[in-house]
GROMACS .gro file of C-alpha atoms in nm:
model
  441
    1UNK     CA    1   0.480  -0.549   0.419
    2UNK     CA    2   0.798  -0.608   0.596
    3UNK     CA    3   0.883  -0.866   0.793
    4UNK     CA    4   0.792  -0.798   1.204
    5UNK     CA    5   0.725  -0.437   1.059
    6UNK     CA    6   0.349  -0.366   1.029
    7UNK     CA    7   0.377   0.016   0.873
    8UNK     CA    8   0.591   0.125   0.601
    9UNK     CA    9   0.660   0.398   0.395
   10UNK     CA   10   0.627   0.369   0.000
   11UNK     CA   11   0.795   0.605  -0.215
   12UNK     CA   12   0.691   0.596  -0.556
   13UNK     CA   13   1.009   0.665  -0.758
   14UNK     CA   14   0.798   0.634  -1.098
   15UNK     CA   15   0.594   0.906  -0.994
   16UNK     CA   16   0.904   1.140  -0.921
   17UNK     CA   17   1.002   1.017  -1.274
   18UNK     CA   18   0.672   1.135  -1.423
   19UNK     CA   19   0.699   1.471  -1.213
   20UNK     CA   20   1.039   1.566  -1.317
   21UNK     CA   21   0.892   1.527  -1.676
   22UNK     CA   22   0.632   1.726  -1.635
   23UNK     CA   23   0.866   2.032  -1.424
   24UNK     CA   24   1.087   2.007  -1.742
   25UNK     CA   25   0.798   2.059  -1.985
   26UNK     CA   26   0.655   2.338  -1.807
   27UNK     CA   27   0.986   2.520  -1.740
   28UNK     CA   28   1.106   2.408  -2.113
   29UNK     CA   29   1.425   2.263  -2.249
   30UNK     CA   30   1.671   2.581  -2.152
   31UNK     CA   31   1.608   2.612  -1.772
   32UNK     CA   32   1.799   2.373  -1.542
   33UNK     CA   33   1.626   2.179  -1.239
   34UNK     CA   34   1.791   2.205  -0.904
   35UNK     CA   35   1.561   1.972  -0.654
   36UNK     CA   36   1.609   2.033  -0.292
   37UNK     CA   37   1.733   1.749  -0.073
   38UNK     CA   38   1.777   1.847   0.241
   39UNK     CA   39   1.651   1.691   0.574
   40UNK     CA   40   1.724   1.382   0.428
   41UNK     CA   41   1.511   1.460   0.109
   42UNK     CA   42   1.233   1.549   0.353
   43UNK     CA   43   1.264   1.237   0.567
   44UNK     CA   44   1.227   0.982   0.233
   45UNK     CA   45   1.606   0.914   0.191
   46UNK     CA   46   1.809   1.157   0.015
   47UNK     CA   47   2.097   0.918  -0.162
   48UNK     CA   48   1.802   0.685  -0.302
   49UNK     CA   49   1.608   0.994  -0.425
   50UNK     CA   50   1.897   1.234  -0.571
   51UNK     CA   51   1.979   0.943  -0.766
   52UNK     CA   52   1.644   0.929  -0.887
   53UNK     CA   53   1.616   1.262  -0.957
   54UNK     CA   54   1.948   1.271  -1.182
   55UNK     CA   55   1.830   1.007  -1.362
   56UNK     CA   56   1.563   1.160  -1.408
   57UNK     CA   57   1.676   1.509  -1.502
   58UNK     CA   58   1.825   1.692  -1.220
   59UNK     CA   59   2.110   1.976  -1.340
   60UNK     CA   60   2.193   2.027  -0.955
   61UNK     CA   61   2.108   1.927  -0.628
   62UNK     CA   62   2.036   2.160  -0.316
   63UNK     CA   63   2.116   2.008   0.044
   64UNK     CA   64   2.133   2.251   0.336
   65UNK     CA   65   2.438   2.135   0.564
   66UNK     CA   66   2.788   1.955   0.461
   67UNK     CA   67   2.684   1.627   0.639
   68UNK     CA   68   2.414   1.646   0.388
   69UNK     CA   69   2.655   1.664   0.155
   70UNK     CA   70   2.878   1.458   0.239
   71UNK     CA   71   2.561   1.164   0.229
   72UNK     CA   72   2.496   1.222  -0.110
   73UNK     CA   73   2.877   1.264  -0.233
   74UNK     CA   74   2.971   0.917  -0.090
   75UNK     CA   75   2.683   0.783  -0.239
   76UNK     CA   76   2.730   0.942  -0.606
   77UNK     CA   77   3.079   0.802  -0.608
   78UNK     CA   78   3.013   0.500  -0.501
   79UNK     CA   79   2.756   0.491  -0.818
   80UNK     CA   80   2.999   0.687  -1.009
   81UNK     CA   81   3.243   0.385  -0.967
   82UNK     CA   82   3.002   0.100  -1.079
   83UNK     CA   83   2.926   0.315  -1.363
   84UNK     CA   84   2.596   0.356  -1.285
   85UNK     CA   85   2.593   0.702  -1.258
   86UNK     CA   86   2.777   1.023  -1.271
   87UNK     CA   87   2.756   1.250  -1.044
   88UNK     CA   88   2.540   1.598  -1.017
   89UNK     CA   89   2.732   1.886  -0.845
   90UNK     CA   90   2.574   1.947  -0.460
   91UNK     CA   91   2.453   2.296  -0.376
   92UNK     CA   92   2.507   2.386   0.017
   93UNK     CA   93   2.296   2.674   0.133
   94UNK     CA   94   2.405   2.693   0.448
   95UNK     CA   95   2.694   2.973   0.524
   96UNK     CA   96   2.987   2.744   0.555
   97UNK     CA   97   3.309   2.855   0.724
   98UNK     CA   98   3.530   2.542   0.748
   99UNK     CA   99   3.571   2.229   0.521
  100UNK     CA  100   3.844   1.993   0.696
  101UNK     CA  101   4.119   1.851   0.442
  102UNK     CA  102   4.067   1.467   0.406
  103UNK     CA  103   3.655   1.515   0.439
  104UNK     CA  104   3.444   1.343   0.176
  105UNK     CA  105   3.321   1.703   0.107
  106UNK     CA  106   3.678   1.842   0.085
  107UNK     CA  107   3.779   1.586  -0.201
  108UNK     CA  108   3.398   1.693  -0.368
  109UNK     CA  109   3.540   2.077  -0.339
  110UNK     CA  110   3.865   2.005  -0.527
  111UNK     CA  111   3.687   1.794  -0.816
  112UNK     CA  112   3.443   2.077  -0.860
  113UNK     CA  113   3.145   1.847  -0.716
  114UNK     CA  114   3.035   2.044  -0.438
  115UNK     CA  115   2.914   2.447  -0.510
  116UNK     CA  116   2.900   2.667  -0.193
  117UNK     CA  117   2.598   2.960  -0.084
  118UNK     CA  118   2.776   3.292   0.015
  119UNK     CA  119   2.574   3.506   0.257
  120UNK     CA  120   2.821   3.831   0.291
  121UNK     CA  121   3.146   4.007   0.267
  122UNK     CA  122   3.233   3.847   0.613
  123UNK     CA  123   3.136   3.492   0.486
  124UNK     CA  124   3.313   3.544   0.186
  125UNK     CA  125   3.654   3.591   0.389
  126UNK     CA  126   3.617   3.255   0.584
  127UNK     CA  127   3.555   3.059   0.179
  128UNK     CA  128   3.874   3.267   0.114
  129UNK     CA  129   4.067   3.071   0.357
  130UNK     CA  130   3.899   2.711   0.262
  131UNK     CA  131   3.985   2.783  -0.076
  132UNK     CA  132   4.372   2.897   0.012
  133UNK     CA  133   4.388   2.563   0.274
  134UNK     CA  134   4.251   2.355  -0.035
  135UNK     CA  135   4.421   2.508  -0.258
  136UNK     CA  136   4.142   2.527  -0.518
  137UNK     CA  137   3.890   2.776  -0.654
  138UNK     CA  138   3.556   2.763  -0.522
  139UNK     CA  139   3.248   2.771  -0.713
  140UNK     CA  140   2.993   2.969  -0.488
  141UNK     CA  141   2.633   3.094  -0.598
  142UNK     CA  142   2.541   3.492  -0.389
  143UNK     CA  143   2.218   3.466  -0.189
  144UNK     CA  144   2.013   3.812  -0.244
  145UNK     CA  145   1.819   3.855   0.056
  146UNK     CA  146   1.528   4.076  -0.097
  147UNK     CA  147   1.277   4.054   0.175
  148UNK     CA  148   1.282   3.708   0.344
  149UNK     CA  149   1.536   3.844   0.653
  150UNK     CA  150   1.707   3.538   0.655
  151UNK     CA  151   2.031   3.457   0.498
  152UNK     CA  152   2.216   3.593   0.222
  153UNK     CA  153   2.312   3.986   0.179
  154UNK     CA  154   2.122   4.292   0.123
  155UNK     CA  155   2.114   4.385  -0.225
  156UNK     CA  156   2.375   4.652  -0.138
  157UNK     CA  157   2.587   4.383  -0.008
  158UNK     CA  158   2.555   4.204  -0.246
  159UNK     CA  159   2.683   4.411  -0.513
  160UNK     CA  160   2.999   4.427  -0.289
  161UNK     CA  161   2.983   4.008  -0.274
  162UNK     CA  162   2.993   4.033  -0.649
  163UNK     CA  163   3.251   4.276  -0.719
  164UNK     CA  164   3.477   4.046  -0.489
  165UNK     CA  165   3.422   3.762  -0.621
  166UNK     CA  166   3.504   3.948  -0.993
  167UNK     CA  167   3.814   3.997  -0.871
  168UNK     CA  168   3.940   3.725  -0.682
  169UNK     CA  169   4.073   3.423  -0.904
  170UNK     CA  170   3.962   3.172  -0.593
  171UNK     CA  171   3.620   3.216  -0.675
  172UNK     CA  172   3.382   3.104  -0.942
  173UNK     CA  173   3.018   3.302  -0.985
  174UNK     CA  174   2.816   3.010  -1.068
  175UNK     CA  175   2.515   3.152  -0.968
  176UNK     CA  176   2.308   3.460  -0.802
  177UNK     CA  177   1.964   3.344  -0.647
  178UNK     CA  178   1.722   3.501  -0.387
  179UNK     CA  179   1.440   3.318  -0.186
  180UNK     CA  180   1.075   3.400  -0.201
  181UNK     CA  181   0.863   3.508   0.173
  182UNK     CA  182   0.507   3.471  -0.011
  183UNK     CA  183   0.514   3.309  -0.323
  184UNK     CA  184   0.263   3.062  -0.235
  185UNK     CA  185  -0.002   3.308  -0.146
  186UNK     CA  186   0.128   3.654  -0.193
  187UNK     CA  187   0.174   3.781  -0.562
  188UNK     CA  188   0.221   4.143  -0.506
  189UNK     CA  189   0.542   4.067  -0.238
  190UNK     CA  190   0.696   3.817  -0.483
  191UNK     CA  191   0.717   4.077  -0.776
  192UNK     CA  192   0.844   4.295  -0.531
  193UNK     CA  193   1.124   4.086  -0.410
  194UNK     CA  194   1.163   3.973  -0.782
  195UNK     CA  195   1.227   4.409  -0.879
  196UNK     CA  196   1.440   4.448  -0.624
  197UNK     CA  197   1.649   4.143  -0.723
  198UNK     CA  198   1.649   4.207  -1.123
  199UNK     CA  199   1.766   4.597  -1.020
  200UNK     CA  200   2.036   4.432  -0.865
  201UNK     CA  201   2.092   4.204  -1.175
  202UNK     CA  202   2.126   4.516  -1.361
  203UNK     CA  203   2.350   4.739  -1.168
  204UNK     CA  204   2.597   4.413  -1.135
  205UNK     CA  205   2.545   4.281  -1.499
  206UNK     CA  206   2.943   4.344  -1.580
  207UNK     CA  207   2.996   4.100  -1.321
  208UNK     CA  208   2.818   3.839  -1.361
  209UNK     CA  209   2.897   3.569  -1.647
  210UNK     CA  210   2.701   3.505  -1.905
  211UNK     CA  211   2.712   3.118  -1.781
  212UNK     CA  212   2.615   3.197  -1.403
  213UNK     CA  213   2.256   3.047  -1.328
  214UNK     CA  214   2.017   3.276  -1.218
  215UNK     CA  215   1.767   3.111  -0.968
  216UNK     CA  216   1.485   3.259  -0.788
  217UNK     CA  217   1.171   3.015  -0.823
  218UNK     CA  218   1.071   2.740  -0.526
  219UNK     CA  219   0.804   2.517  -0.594
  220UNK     CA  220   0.512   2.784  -0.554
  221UNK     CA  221   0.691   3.061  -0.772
  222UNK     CA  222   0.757   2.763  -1.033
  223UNK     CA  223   0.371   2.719  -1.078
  224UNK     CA  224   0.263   3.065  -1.057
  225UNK     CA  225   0.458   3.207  -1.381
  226UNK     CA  226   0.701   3.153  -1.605
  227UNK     CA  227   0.893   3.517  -1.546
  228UNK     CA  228   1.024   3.307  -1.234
  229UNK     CA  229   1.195   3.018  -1.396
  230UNK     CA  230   1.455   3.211  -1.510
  231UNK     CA  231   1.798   2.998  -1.615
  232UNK     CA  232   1.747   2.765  -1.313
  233UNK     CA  233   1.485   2.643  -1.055
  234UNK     CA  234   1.501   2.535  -0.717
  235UNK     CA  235   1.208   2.301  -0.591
  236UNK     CA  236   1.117   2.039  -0.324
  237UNK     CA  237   0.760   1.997  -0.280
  238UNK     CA  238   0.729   1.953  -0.648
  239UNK     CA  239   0.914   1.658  -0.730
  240UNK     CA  240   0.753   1.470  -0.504
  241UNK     CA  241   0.407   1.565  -0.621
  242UNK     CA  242   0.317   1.844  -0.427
  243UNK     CA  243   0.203   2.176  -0.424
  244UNK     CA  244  -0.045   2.244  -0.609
  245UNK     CA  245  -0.292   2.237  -0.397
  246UNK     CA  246  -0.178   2.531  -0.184
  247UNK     CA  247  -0.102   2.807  -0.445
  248UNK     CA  248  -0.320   3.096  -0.462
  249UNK     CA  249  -0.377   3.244  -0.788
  250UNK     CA  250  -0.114   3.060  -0.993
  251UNK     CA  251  -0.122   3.175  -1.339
  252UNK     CA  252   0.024   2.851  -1.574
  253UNK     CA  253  -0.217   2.611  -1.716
  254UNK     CA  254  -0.051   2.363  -1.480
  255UNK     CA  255  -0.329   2.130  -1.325
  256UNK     CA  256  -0.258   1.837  -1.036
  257UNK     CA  257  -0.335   1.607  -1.303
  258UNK     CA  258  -0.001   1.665  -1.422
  259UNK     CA  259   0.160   1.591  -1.098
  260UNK     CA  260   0.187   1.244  -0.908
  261UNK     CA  261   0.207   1.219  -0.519
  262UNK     CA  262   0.509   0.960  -0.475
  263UNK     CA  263   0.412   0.878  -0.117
  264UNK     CA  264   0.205   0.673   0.035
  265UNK     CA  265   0.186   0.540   0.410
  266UNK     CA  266   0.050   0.261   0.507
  267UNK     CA  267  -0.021   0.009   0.833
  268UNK     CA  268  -0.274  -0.277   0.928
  269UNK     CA  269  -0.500  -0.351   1.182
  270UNK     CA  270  -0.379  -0.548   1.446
  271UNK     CA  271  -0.710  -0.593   1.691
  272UNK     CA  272  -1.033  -0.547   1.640
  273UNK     CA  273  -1.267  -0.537   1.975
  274UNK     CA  274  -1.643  -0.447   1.975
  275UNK     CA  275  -1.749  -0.221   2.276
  276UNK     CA  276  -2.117  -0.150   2.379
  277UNK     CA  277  -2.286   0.199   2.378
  278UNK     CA  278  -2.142   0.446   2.652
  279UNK     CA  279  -1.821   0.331   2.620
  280UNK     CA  280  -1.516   0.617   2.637
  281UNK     CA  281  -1.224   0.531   2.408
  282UNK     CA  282  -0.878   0.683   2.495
  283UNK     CA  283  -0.700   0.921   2.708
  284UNK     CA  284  -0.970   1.192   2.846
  285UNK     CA  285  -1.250   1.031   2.744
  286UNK     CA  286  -1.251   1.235   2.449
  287UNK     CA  287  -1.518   0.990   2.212
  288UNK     CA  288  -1.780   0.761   2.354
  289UNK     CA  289  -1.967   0.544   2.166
  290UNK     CA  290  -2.337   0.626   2.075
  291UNK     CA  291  -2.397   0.261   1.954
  292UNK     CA  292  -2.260  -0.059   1.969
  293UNK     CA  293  -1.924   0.026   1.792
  294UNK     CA  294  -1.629  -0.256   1.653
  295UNK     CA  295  -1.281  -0.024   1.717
  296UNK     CA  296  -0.959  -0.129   1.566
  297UNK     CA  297  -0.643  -0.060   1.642
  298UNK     CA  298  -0.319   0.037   1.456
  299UNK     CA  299   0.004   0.082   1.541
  300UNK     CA  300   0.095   0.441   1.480
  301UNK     CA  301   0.092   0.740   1.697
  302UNK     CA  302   0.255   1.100   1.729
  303UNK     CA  303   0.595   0.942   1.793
  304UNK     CA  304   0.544   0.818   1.408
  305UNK     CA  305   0.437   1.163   1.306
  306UNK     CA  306   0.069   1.074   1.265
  307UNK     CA  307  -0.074   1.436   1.270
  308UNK     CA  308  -0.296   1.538   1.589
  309UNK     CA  309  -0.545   1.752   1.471
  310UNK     CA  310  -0.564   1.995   1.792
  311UNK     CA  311  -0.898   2.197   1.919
  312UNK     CA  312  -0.956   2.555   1.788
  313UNK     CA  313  -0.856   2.824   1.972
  314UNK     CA  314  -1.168   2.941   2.091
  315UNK     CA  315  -1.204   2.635   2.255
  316UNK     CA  316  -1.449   2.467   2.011
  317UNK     CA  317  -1.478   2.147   1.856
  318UNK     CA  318  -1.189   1.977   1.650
  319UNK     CA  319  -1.050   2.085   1.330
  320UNK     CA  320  -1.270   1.815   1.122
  321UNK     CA  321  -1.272   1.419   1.185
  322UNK     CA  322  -0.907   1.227   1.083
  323UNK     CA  323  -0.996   0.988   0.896
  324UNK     CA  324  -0.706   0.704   0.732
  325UNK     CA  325  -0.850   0.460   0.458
  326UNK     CA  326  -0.944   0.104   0.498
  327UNK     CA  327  -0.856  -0.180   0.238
  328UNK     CA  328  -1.117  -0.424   0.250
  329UNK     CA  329  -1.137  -0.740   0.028
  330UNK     CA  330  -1.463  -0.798  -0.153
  331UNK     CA  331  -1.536  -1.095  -0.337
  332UNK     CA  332  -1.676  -1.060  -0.689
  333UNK     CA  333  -1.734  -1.365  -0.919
  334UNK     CA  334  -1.410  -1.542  -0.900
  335UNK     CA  335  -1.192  -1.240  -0.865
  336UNK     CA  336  -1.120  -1.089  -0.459
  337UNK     CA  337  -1.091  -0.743  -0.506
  338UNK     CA  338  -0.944  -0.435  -0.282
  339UNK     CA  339  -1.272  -0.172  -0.188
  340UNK     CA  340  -1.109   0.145  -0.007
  341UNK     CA  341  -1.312   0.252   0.253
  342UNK     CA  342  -1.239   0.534   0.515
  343UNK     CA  343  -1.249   0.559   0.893
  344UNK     CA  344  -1.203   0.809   1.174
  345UNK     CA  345  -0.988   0.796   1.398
  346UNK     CA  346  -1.158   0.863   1.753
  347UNK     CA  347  -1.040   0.925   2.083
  348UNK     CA  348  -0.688   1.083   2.125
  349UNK     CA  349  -0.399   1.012   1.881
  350UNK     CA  350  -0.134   0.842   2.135
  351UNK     CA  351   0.227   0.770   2.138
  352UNK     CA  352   0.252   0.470   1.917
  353UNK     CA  353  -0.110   0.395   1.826
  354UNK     CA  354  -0.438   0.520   1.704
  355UNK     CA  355  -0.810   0.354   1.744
  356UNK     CA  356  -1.007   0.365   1.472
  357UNK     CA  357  -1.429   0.297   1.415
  358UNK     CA  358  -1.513   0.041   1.205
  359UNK     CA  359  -1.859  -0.003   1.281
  360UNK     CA  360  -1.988   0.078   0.920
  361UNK     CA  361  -1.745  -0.178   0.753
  362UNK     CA  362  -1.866  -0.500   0.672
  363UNK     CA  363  -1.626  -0.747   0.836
  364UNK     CA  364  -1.758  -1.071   0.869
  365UNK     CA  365  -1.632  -1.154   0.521
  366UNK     CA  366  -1.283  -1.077   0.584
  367UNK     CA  367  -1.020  -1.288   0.714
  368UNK     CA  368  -0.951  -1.286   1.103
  369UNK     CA  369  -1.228  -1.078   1.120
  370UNK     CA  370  -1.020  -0.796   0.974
  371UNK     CA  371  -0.766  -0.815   1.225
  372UNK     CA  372  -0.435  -0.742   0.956
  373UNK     CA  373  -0.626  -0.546   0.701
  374UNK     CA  374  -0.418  -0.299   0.554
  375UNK     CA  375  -0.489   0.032   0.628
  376UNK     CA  376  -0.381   0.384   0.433
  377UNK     CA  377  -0.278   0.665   0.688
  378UNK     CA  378  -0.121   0.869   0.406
  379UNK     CA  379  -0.289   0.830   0.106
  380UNK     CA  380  -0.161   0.934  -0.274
  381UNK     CA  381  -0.454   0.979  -0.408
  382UNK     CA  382  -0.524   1.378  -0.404
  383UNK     CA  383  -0.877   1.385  -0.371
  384UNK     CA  384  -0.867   1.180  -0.050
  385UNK     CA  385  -0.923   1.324   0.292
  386UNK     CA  386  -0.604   1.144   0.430
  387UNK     CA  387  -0.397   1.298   0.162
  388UNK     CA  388  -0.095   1.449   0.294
  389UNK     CA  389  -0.142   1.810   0.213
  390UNK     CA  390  -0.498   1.799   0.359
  391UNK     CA  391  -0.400   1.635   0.684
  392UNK     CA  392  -0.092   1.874   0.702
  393UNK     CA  393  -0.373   2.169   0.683
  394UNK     CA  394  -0.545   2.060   0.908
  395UNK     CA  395  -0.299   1.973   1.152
  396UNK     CA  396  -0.160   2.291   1.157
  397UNK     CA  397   0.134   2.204   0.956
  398UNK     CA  398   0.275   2.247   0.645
  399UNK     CA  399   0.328   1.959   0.394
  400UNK     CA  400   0.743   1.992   0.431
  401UNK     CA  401   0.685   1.939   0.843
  402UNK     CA  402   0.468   1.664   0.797
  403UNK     CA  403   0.705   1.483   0.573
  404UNK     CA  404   0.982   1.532   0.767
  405UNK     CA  405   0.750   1.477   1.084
  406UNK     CA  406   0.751   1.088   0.998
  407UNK     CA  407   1.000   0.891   1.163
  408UNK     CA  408   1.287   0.684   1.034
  409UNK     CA  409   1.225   0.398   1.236
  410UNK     CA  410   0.934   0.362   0.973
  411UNK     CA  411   1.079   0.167   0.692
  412UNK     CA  412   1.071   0.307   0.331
  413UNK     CA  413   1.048   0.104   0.006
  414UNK     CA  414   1.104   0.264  -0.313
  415UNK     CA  415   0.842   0.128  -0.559
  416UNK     CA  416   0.934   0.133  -0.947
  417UNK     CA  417   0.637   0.016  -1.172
  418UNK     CA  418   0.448  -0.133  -0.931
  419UNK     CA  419   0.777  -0.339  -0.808
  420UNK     CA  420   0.931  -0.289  -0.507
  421UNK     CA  421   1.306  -0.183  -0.564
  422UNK     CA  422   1.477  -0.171  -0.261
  423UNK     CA  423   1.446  -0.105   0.111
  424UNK     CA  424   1.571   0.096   0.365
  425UNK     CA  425   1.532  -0.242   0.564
  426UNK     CA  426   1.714  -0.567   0.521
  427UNK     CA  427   1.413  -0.805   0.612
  428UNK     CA  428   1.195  -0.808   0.291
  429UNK     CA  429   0.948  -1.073   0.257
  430UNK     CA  430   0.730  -0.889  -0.005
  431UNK     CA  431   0.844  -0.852  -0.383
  432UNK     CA  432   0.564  -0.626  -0.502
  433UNK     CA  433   0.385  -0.363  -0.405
  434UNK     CA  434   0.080  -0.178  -0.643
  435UNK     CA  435  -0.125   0.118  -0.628
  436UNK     CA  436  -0.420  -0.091  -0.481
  437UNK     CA  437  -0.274  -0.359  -0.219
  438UNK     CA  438  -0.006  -0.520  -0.145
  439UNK     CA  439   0.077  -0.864  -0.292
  440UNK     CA  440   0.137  -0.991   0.031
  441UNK     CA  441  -0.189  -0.900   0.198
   0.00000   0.00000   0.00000
């Protein structure tokens, strides 16, 4: 754990590694990979993880914004020039109409580094005049809106985007891509939207290179069949080990065996009080104890993005118990092991902390009387009940809110092997981190 810092937040770079792998074995050797980045890589540091993922595959990357860009292209070159690493061109997908000469995304345009989204005939003027100010020909990829109503242009737009494009020597096709509104649950709609874009594939086919990359599949369309991979695919939940367990009806024999969750969250207990029978615990009064109950405390709340499971709207009783994972030492023989054991949380979830009932662990044996016992909020084991796309569920979220829910002031460590590589914070007093525990306690 970090110095002064009792939560952190792991990320597992060995098991984005092994999910890469397994993305390229499903999609095969001819597809390209284009993980998304954006929001920061879903709050767990893009630089760190695009490097990861082009070492560990990556074609492309996909960032929304040019600040996000401009994040990862200062931190390519500055890999580039240790020769650690070249660079991966950047994918914007947000309509962009102004690049300012001297930018760090500016010099990526003119060294062919950064690749630009157009949305419509409208856009497609205002990259006109970035490419005339930069003097340089843009690559750009054409969004197909084909049902999602959000950016991009109607397929009869589109075919106008395209025939521009054809024609004007400041622009490179690179790629033509649409977006999925139901792949995760609705088959019927996706095949639909997947028609109307292929009809438009047809009716432009004269303009479109042979070379261009043809994208349609996010994460969910990626597991549910392989007429969605396509020449490229676009993905975020699934390099980081999710996904799986929301798809409805995927088709592939793809199991969550195959994937690894690369985060894990975790905290310690930092008091431990024991309260008699009757006694309310929290704002409202919400939990009182029907025994003599030993409560702990740890320091995470909402403002951390620790999920609040709210009441139903009929009024009734919560959405299921929270319930974050214990890490209690056990002696056996000569050897102290780690014995994960979950608790709920009870009362309400509060700004910066969370009480937790720890009547049923055995505590006597532990040191302090448990008081510093690490504790698992987020937990990367799938068949957990604190594992994030569970919690998300049941929160009311989706798993891309919830990671992006969790606040930076929580540090991150990337873990390789077991071994901590680096931190997104300076003070580091612990050198190794496993799946289990960590070495410090």
């Amino acid at each position: 754990m970090l110095m002064h810092e009792p939560s952190c937040i792991e990320v597992n770079l060995t098991a984005i590694d092994h999910n890469m792998a397994a993305i390229r074995r499903l999609v095969g050797p001819d597809c390209r990979l284009c993980p998304i980045v954006k929001a920061d890589a879903y709050g767990l540091g893009a630089a760190r993880i695009a490097r990861r993922l082009s070492t560990a595959g990556a074609d492309l990357v996909a960032v929304y914004s040019l600040p996000q860009a401009s994040e990862l292209g200062l931190a390519s070159a500055q890999q580039a020039s240790q020769g650690t690493l070249a660079p991966v061109p950047i994918l914007v997908l947000m309509p962009i109409s102004e690049i300012r000469p001297g930018d760090e995304t500016s010099r990526m345009l003119v060294d062919g580094r950064l690749q630009l989204t157009v949305h419509d005939l409208e856009h497609l003027e205002a990259l006109s005049a970035i490419a005339d100010q930069h003097e340089t020909t843009i690559p750009v990829h054409v969004e197909v809106d084909t049902g999602m109503s959000r950016g991009g242009a109607r397929p009869e737009d589109a075919a106008k985007v395209l025939e521009r494009i054809a024609s004007d020597p400041r622009f490179r096709l690179k790629g033509v891509f649409t977006h999925f509104s139901n792949s995760r649950t609705d088959r019927a709609t996706t095949d639909g939207q997947l028609a109307t874009f292929d009809r438009l594939l047809t009716q432009c086919a004269a303009l479109i290179p042979a070379d261009a990359l043809i994208h349609v599949a996010s994460t969910y369309a990626l597991f549910r069949h392989p007429r969605y991979h396509r020449s490229m695919v676009r993905f975020g939940l699934a390099w980081a080990g999710f996904g799986l367990e929301e798809l409805d009806g995927g088709e592939l024999p793809f199991g969550e065996d195959n994937f690894r969750p690369c985060l894990r969250w975790r905290s310690r207990v930092v008091q431990i009080k024991r309260i008699p029978v009757g006694t309310p615990v929290g704002y409202g009064s919400r939990w009182t104890a029907s025994r003599p109950s030993t409560i702990g405390l740890v320091p995470v709340g909402y403002a951390d993005g620790f999920p609040v499971f709210r009441p139903l709207d009929d009024g009734g009783t919560e959405k299921g118990t929270q319930k974050i994972a214990v890490l209690r030492e056990v002696q056996r023989g000569a050897r102290t092991e780690m014995v994960r054991e979950f608790a709920p949380v009870i009362g309400t979830v509060n700004m910066d902390q969370i009480t937790v009932d720890l009547t049923d662990l055995d505590l006597l044996s532990q040191p302090r009387g448990g008081v510093g016992m690490t504790v698992e909020i987020v937990s990367p084991d799938a068949s957990a009940p604190n594992h994030l796309p569970r919690l998300a569920s049941r929160s009311g979220m989706i798993p891309h809110e919830m990671l992006c829910r969790m606040h930076s002031r929580i540090p991150r460590l990337y873990v390789v092997d077991g071994a901590m590589e680096e931190s997104t914070t300076p003070a580091v007093t612990e050198s190794r981190v496993t799946s289990g525990r960590a070495a410090a306690g």
